[in-house]
CSV table of C-alpha atoms and ligand atoms in Angstrom, one decimal:
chain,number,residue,atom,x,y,z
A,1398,UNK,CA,-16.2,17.7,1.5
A,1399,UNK,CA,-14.0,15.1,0.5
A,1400,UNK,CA,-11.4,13.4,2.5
A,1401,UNK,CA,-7.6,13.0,1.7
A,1402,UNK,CA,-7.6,16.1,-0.3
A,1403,UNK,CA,-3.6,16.5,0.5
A,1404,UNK,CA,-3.7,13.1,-1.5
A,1405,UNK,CA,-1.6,11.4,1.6
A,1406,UNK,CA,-2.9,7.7,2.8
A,1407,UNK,CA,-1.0,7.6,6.0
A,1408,UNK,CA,2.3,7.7,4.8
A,1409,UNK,CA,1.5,6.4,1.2
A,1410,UNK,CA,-0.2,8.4,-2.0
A,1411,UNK,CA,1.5,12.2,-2.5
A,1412,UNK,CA,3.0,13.0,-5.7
A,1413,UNK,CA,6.9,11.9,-6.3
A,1414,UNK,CA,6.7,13.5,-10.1
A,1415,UNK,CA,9.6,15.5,-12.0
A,1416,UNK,CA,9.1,19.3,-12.0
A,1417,UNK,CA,7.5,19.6,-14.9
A,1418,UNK,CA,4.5,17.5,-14.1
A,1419,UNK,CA,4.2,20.0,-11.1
A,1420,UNK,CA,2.0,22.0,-12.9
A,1421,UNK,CA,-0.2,20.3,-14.7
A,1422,UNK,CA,-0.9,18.2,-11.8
A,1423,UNK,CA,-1.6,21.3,-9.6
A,1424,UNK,CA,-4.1,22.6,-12.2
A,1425,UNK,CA,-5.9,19.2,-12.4
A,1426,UNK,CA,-6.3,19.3,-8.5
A,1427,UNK,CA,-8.1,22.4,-8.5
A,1428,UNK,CA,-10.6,21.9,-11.1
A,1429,UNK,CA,-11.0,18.6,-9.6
A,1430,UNK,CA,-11.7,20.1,-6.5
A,1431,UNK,CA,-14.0,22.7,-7.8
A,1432,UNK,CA,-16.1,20.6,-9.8
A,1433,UNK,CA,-16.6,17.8,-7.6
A,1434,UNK,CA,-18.9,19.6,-5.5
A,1435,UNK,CA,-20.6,22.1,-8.6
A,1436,UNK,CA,-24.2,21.2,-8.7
A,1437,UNK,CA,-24.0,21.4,-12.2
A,1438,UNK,CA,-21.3,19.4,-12.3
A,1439,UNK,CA,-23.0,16.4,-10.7
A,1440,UNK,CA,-26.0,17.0,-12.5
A,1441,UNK,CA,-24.2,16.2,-15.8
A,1442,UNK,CA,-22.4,13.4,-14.1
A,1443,UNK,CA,-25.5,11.8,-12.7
A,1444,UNK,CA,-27.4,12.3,-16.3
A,1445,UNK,CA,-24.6,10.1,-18.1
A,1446,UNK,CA,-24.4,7.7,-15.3
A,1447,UNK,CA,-27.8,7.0,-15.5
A,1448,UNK,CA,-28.6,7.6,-19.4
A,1449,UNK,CA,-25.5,6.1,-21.0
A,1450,UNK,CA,-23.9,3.6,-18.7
A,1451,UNK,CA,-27.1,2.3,-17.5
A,1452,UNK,CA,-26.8,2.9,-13.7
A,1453,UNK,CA,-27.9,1.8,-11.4
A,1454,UNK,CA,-27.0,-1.4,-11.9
A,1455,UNK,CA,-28.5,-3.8,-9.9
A,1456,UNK,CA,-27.3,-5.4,-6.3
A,1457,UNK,CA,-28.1,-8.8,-6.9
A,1458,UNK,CA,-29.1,-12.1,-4.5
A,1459,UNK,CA,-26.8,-14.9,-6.4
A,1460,UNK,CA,-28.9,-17.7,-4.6
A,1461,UNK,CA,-27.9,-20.1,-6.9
A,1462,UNK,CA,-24.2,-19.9,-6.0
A,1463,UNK,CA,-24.4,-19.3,-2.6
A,1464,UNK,CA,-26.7,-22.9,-2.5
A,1465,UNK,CA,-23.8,-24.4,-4.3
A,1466,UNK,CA,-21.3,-23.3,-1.7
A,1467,UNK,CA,-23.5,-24.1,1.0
A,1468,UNK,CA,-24.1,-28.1,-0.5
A,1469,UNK,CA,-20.7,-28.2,-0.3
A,1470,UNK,CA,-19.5,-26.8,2.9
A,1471,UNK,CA,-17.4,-28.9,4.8
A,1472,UNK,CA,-19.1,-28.0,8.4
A,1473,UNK,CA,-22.2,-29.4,7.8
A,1474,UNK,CA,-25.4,-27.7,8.8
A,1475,UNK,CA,-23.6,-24.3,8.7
A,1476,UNK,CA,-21.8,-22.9,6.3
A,1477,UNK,CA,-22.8,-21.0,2.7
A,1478,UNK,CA,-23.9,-17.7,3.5
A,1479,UNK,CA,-25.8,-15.1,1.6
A,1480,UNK,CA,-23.7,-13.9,-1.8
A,1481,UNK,CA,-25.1,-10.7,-3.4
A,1482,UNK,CA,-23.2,-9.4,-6.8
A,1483,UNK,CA,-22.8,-5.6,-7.7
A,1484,UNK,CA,-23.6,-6.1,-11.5
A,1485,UNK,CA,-21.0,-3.7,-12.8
A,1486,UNK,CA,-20.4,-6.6,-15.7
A,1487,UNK,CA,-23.8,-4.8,-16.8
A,1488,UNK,CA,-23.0,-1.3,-17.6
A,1489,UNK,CA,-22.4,0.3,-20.9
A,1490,UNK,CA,-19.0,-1.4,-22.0
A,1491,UNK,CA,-18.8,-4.7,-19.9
A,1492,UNK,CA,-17.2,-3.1,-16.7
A,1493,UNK,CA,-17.0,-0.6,-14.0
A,1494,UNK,CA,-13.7,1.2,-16.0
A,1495,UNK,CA,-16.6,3.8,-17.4
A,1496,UNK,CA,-17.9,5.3,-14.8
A,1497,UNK,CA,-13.8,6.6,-14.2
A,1498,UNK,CA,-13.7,7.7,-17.7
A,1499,UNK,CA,-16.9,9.6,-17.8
A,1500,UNK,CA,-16.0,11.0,-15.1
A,1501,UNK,CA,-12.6,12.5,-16.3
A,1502,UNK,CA,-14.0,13.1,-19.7
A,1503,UNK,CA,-16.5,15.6,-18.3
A,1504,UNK,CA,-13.7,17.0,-16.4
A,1505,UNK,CA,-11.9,17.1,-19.4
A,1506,UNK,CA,-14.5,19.3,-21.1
A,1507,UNK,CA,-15.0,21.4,-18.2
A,1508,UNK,CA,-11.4,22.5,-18.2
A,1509,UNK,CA,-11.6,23.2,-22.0
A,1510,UNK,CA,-9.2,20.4,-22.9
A,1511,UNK,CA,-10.0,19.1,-26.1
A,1512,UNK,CA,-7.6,16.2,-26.3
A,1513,UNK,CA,-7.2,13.4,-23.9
A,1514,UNK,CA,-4.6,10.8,-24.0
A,1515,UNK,CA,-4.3,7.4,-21.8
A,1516,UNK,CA,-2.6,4.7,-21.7
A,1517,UNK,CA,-3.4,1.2,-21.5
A,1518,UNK,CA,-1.9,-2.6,-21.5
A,1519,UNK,CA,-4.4,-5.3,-21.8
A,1520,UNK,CA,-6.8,-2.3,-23.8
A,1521,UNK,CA,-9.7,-2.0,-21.5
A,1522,UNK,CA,-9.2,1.2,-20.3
A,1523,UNK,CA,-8.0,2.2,-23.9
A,1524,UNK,CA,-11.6,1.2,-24.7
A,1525,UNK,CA,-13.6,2.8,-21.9
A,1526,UNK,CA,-11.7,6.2,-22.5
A,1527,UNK,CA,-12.2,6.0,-26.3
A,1528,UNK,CA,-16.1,5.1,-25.7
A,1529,UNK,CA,-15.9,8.8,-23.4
A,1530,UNK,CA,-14.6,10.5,-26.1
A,1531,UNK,CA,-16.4,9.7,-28.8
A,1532,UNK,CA,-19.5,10.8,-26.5
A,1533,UNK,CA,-18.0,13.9,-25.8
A,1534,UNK,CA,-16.6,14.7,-28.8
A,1535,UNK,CA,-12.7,15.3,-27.9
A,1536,UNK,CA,-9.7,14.8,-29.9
A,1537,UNK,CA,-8.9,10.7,-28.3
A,1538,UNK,CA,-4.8,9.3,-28.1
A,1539,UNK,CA,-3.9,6.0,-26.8
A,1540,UNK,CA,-0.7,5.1,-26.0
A,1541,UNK,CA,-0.2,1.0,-26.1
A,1542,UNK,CA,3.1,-1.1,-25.8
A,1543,UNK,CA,3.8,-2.6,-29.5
A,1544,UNK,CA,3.7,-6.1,-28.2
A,1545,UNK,CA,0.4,-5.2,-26.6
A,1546,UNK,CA,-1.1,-4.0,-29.3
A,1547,UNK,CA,-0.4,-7.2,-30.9
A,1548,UNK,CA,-1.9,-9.5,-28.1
A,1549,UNK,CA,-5.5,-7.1,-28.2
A,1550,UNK,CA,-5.8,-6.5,-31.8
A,1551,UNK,CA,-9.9,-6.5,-31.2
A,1552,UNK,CA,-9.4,-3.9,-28.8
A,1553,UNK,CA,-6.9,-1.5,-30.9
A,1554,UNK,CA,-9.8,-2.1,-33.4
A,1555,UNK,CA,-12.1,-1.4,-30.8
A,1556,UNK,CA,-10.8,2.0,-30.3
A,1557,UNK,CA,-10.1,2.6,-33.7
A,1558,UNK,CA,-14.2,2.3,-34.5
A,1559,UNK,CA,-14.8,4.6,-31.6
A,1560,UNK,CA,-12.3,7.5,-33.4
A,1561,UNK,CA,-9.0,6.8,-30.7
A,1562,UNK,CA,-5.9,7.0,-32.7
A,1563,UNK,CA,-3.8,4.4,-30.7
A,1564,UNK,CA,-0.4,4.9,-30.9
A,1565,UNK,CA,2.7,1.4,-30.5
A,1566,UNK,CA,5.2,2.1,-28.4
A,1567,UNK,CA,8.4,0.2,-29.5
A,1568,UNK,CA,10.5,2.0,-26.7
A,1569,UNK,CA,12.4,-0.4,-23.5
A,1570,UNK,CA,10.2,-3.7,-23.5
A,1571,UNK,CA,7.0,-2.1,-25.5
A,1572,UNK,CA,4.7,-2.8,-22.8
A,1573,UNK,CA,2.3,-1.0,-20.6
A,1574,UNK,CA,5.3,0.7,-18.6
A,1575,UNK,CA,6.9,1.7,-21.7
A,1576,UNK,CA,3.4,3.4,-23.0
A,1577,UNK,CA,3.1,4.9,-19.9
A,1578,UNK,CA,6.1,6.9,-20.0
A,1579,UNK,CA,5.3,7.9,-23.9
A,1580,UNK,CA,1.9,9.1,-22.1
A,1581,UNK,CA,3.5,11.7,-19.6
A,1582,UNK,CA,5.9,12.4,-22.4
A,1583,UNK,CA,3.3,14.3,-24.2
A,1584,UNK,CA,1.7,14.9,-21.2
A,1585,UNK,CA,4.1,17.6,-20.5
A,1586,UNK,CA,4.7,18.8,-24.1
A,1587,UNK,CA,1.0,19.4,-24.0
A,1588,UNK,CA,-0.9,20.1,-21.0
A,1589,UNK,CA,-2.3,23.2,-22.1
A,1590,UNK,CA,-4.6,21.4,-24.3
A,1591,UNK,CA,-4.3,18.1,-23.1
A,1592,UNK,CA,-5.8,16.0,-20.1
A,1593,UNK,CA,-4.5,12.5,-19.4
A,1594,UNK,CA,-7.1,10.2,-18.5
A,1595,UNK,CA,-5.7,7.5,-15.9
A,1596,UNK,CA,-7.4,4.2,-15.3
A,1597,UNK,CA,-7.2,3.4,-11.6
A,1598,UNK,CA,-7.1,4.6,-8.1
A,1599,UNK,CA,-3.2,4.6,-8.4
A,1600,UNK,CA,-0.3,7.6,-10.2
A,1601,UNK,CA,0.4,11.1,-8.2
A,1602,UNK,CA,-2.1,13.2,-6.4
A,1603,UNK,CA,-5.0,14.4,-7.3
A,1604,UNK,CA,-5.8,10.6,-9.8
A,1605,UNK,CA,-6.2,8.2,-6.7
A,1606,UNK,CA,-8.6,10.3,-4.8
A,1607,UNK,CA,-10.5,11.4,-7.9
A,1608,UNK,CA,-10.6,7.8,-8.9
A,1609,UNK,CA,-12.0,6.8,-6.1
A,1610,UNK,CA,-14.8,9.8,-6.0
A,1611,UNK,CA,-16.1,8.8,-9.3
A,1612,UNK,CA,-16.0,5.0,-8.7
A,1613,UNK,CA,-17.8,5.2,-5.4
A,1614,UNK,CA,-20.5,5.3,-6.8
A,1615,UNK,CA,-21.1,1.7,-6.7
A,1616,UNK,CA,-20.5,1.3,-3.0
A,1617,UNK,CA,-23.3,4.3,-2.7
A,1618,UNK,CA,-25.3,2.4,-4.8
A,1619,UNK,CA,-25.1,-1.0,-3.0
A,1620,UNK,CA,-25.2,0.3,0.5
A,1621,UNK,CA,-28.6,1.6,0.0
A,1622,UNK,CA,-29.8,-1.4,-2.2
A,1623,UNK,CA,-28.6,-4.0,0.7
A,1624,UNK,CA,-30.3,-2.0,3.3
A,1625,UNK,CA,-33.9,-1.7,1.4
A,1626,UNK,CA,-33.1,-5.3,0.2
A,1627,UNK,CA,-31.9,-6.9,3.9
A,1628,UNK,CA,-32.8,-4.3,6.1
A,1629,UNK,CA,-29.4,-4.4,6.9
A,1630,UNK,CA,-25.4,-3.6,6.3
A,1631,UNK,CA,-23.6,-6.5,4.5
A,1632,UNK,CA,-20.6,-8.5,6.8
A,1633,UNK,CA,-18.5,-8.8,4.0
A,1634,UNK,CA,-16.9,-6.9,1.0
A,1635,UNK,CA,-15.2,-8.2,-1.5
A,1636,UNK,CA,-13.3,-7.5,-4.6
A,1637,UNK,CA,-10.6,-7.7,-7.0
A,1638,UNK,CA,-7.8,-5.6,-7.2
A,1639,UNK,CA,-5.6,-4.7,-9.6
A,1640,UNK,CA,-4.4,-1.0,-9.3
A,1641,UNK,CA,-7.8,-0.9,-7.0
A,1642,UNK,CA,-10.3,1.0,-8.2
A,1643,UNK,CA,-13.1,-1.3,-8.5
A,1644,UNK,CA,-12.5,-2.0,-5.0
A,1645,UNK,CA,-11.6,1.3,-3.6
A,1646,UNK,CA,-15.5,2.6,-5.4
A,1647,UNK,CA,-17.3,-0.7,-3.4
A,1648,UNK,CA,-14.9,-0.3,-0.2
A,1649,UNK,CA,-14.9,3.8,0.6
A,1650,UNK,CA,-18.9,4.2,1.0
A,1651,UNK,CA,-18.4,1.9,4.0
A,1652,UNK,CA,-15.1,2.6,5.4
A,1653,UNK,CA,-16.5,4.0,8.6
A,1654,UNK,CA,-19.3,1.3,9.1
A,1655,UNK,CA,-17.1,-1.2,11.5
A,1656,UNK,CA,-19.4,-3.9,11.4
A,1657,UNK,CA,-18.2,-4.6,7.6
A,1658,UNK,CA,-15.4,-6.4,6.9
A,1659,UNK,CA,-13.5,-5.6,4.1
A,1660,UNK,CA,-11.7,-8.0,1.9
A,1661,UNK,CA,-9.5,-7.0,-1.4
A,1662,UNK,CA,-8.6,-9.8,-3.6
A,1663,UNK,CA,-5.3,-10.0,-5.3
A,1664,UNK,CA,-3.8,-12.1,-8.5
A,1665,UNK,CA,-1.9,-15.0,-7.0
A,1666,UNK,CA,-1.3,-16.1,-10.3
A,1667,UNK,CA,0.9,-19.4,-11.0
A,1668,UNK,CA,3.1,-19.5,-7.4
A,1669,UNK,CA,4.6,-17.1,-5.3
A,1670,UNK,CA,7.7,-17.0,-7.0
A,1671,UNK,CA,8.9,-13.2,-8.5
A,1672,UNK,CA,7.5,-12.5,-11.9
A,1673,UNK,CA,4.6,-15.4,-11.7
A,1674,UNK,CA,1.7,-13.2,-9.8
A,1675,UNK,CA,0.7,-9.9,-8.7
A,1676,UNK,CA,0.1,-9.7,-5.3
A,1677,UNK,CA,1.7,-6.0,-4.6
A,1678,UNK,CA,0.2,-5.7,-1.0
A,1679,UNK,CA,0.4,-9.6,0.1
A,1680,UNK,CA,4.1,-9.5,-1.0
A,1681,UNK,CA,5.2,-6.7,-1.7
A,1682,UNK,CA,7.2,-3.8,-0.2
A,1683,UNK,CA,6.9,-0.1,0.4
A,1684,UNK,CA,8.1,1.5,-2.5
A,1685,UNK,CA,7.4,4.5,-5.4
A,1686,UNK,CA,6.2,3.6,-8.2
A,1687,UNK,CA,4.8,6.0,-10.9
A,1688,UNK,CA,4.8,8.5,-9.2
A,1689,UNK,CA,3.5,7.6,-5.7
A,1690,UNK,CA,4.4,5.5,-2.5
A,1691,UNK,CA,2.7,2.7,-2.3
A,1692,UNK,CA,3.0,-1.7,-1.5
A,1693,UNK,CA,4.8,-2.6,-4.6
A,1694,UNK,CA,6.9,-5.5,-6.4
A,1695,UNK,CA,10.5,-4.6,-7.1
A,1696,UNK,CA,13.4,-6.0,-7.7
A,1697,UNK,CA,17.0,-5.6,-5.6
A,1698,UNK,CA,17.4,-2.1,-8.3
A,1699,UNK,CA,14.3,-0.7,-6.8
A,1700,UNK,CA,13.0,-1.8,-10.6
A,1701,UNK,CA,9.4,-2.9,-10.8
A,1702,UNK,CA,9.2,-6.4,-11.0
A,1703,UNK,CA,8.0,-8.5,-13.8
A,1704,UNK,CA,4.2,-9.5,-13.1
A,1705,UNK,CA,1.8,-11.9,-14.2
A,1706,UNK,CA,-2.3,-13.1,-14.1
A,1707,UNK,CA,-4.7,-15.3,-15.4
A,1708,UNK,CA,-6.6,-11.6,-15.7
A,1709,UNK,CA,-4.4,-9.1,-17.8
A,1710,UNK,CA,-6.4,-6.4,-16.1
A,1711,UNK,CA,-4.8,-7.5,-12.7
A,1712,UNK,CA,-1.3,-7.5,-13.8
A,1713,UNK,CA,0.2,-4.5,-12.1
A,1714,UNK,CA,3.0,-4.2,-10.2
A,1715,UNK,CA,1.8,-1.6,-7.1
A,1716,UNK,CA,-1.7,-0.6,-5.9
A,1717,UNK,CA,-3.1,2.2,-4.6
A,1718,UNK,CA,-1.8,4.2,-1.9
A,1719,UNK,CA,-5.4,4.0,-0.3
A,1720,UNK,CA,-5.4,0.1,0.0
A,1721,UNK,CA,-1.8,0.4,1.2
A,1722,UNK,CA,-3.1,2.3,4.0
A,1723,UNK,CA,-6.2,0.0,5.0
A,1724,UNK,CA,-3.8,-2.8,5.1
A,1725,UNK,CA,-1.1,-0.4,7.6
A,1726,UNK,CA,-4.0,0.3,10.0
A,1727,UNK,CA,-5.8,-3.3,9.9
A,1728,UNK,CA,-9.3,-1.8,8.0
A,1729,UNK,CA,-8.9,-4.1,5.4
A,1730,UNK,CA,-7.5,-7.4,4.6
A,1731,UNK,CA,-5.8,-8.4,1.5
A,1732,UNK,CA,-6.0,-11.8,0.3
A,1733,UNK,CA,-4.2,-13.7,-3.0
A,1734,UNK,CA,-6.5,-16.3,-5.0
A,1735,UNK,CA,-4.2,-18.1,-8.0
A,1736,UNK,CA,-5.1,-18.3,-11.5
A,1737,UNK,CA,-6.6,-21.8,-11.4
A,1738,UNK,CA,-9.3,-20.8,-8.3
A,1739,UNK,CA,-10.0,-18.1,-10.4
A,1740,UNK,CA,-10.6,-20.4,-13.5
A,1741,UNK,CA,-12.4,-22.5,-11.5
A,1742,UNK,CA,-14.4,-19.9,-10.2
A,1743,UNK,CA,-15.4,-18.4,-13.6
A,1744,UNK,CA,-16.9,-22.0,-15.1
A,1745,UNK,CA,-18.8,-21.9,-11.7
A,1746,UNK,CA,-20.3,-18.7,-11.8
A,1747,UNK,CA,-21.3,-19.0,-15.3
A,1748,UNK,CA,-23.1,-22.4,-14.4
A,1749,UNK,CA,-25.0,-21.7,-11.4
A,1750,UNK,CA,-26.1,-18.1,-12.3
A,1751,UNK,CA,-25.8,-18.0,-16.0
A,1752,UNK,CA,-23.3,-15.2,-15.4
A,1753,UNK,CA,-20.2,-15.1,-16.8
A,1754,UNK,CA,-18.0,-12.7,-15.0
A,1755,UNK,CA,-14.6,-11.3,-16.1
A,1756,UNK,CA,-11.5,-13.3,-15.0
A,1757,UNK,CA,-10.3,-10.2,-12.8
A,1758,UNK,CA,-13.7,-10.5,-11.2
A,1759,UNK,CA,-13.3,-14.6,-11.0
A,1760,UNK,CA,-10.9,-13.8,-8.5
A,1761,UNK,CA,-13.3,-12.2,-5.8
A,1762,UNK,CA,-15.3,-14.6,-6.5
A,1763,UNK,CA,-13.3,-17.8,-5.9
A,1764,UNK,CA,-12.4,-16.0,-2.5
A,1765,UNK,CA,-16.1,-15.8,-1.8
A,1766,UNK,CA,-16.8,-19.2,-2.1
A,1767,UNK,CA,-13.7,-19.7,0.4
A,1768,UNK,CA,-15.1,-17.7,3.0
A,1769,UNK,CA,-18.6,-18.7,2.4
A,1770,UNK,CA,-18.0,-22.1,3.7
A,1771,UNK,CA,-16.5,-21.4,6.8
A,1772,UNK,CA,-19.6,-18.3,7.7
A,1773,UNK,CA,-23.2,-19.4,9.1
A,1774,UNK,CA,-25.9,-19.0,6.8
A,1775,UNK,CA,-27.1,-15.9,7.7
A,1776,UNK,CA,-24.2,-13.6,6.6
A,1777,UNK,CA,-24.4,-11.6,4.2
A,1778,UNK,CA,-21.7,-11.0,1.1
A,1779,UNK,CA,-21.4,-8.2,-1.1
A,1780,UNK,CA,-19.1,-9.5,-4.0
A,1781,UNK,CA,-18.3,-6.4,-6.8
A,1782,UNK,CA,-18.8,-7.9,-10.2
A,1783,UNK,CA,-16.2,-5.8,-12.1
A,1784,UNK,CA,-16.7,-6.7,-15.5
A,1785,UNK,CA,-18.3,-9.4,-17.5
A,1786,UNK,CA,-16.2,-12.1,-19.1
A,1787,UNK,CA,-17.1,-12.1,-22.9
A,1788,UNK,CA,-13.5,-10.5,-23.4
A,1789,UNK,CA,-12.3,-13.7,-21.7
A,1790,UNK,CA,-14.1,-16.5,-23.3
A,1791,UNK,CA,-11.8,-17.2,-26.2
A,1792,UNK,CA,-8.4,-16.8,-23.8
A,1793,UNK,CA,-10.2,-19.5,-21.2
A,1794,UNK,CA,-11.4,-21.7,-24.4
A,1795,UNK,CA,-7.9,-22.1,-25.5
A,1796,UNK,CA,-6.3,-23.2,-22.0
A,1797,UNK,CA,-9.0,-25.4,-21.5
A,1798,UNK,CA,-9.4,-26.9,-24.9
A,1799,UNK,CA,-6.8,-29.8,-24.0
A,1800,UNK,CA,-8.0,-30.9,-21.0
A,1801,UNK,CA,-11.9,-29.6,-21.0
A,1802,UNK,CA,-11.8,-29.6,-17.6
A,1803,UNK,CA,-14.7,-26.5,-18.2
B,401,PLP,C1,-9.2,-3.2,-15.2
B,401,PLP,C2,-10.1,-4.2,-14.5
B,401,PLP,C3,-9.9,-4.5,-13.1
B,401,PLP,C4,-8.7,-4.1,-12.3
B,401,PLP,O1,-8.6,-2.7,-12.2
B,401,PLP,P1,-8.9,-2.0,-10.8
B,401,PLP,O2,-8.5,-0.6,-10.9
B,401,PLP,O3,-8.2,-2.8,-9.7
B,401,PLP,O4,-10.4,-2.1,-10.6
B,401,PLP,C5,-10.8,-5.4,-12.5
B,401,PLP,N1,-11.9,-5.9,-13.2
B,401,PLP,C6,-12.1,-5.6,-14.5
B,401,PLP,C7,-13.3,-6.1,-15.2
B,401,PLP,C8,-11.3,-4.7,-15.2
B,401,PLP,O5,-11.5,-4.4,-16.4
C-alpha cells in the first residue's frame, strides 16, 4: 500500500485546481490507485522497464573520481570517500524522464485514453513522452513555449520523428509557464479522451505521488545493488533537483533507513540574486504554485519568479511538495551548487570516468566532491546520474570556446 495517498506532505502537496480540473483529476487518482497494485499491471510495467529502457541499470563504483577527490582533500590522510553512480544517463533516451513516461503511458492505455498531451520547456520531457507514445501507439501533443521551441529545435525535431505534433505557444511570455496553461486548457476540453502526461514529482494530487511510485524504481534498484555490492546501506544520497523526481525515485526507497543521509542538490545558478538561480527550497517561500503548496520563488504579487540554470532541466520555479516536507521535518537537506561547480564538475567527471553526465546531473555531482573531502574513506556515496550530457556538449562547447578552460 502506498503512502500519502490523500496527496498531503505535511502541510504541502493537495490539489489547489479550478473546478473543472476536479474531475479529471479525481478519475486519474483512482485508476492510479487501482493499477498500481494490479499484478498485471506491474507485469507490463516491469516487461518495458526491463525490455525497452534497459533496466536495471547499473550501481556503479566511480573509483576513479572518488581517487581524484581523495588526492586532493585538504585533510590529509582522510578524506575521499567511496562514490557510486546510479547510471540512469544509460537508459533508453539518455535519462531517468522514461521510466515516468512509461509509466503514465501504460496508464494512459489502461484508462482507454488514446491521446496524451504534455508540456515541456527545455524539450526533454517532450521527448521521453513522445518516445512512450510512439511505443504505445497513442495519438502524442506537446505543448512548447514559442521561444522554446526556437532554443531546442533538435528536440521539436526530435519529437516530430517520433509522431508528437508539438504545438508553439505564443500566449504571455511563450515559455514553459505559458505551455503549461495551453496544456490544462485542453486538458479540460478533453479529458474524456485525453490524459496529460506530467514530467515531475510536482502539479496537484494524484502526479507527485504517482511520480514518485514509478521513479522509485531506481532507489529499489540501488538499495539492493549496494547491499550485494558493500554488504551494506550507503551514508549518503545525492541528487539533483529540479521539480524532484529524479531525487524523490533515489530518496523514497530509503526514507525510513536513518542511517542514510539524504542530500538534494539545487541550481544555484550565477548568484543568489532573484531571477539568476533556482533554488526553490534554499530560498524560497511557502507558496502554490500550479496547483499545489509547495517551497517556491515568487515575487511581492505572489507571481513566480523569473529563474535561471546552467541546466535548462533545473530551471523551475517550486519543487515538489514531498521535498518541501523532508526539509520541514529535518529528513533531508537541501543544498545549492552554482553553475560554474557544476561546469566544473561535468569536465571532471567526463575525465576521470569517461562519463559525461548531463549538466542537471553535474550538479550532484560537484556537491559530491564537496562532501567527499571532508568524509573518511570508508563512506560510502550514492550519487543518481540523471541523465547523460550529449544534449549538453555543444551548449558547454560554446561557453567554453573563449576561454578553454575545459
Ligand atoms: C529533467 C531532468 C532533471 C530535473 O528534473 P527532476 O524532476 O528534478 O528530476 C534532472 N536531470 C535530468 C537529466 C533531466 O532531464
Amino acid at each position: 500500500m502506498i503512502k500519502n495517498q490523500n496527496g498531503l506532505f505535511g502541510q504541502f502537496g493537495g490539489s489547489y485546481v479550478p473546478d473543472f480540473l476536479q474531475t479529471p483529476l479525481k478519475e486519474l487518482e483512482e485508476s492510479f490507485f487501482k493499477y498500481i497494485d494490479d499484478p498485471d499491471f506491474q507485469r507490463e510495467l516491469q516487461y518495458y522497464f526491463k525490455e525497452y529502457v534497459g533496466r536495471e541499470n547499473p550501481l556503479y563504483y566511480a573509483k576513479n573520481l572518488s581517487s581524484s577527490v581523495e588526492s586532493t582533500s585538504t585533510s590529509s590522510g582522510s578524506g575521499g570517500a567511496k562514490i557510486y553512480l546510479k547510471r540512469e544517463d544509460l537508459n533508453h533516451t539518455g535519462a531517468h524522464k522514461i521510466n515516468n513516461a512509461i509509466g503514465q503511458a501504460l496508464l494512459a492505455k489502461r484508462m482507454g485514453k488514446k491521446r496524451v498531451i504534455a508540456e515541456t520547456g527545455a524539450g526533454q520531457h517532450g521527448v521521453a513522452t513522445a518516445t512512450a507514445c510512439a511505443l504505445f501507439g497513442l495519438e502524442c501533443i506537446i505543448y512548447m513555449g514559442a521561444i522554446d521551441t526556437k532554443r531546442q529545435e533538435l528536440n521539436v525535431f526530435r519529437m516530430e520523428l517520433l509522431g508528437a505534433k508539438v504545438i508553439p505557444v505564443n500566449t504571455g511570455t511563450a515559455t514553459l509557464k505559458d505551455a503549461v496553461d495551453e496544456a490544462l486548457n485542453d486538458y479540460a476540453k478533453n479529458y474524456s479522451n485525453t490524459f496529460y502526461l506530467l514530467g515531475s514529482a510536482v502539479g496537484p494530487h494524484p502526479y507527485p505521488v504517482m511520480v514518485r511510485e514509478f521513479q522509485s524504481v531506481i532507489g529499489r534498484e540501488a538499495r539492493q545493488q549496494i547491499l550485494s555490492i558493500e554488504g551494506r546501506l550507503p551514508d549518503y544520497l545525492l541528487a539533483a533537483v529540479g521539480g524532484g523526481s529524479n531525487a524523490i525515485g533515489l530518496f523514497h526507497p530509503f526514507v525510513d533507513d536513518e542511517s542514510v543521509k539524504i542530500i538534494g542538490v539545487e541550481p544555484g545558478g550565477k548568484s543568489d540574486k532573484e531571477g539568476d538561480h533556482a533554488a526553490s527550497l534554499c530560498k524560497g517561500e511557502v507558496g502554490i504554485i500550479h496547483g499545489f503548496k509547495c517551497y517556491t520563488l515568487q515575487n511581492a504579487n505572489g507571481e513566480p519568479s523569473p529563474v535561471h540554470s546552467i541546466a535548462a532541466g533545473l530551471a523551475y520555479p517550486g519543487v515538489g511538495p514531498e521535498h518541501s516536507y523532508y526539509k520541514d521535518i529535518g529528513r533531508a537537506e537541501y543544498v545549492s551548487v552554482s553553475d560554474q561547480d557544476a561546469l566544473k564538475a561535468f569536465s571532471l567527471l567526463s575525465k576521470t570516468e569517461g562519463i559525461i553526465p548531463a549538466l542537471e546531473s553535474a550538479h550532484a555531482v560537484a556537491y559530491a566532491i564537496t562532501l567527499a573531502k571532508t568524509l573518511p574513506k570508508d563512506k560510502i556515496i550514492i550519487i543518481n546520474l540523471s541523465g547523460r550530457g550529449d544534449k549538453d556538449v555543444q551548449q558547454v562547447e560554446e561557453m567554453l570556446r573563449d576561454t578553454k578552460k575545459i
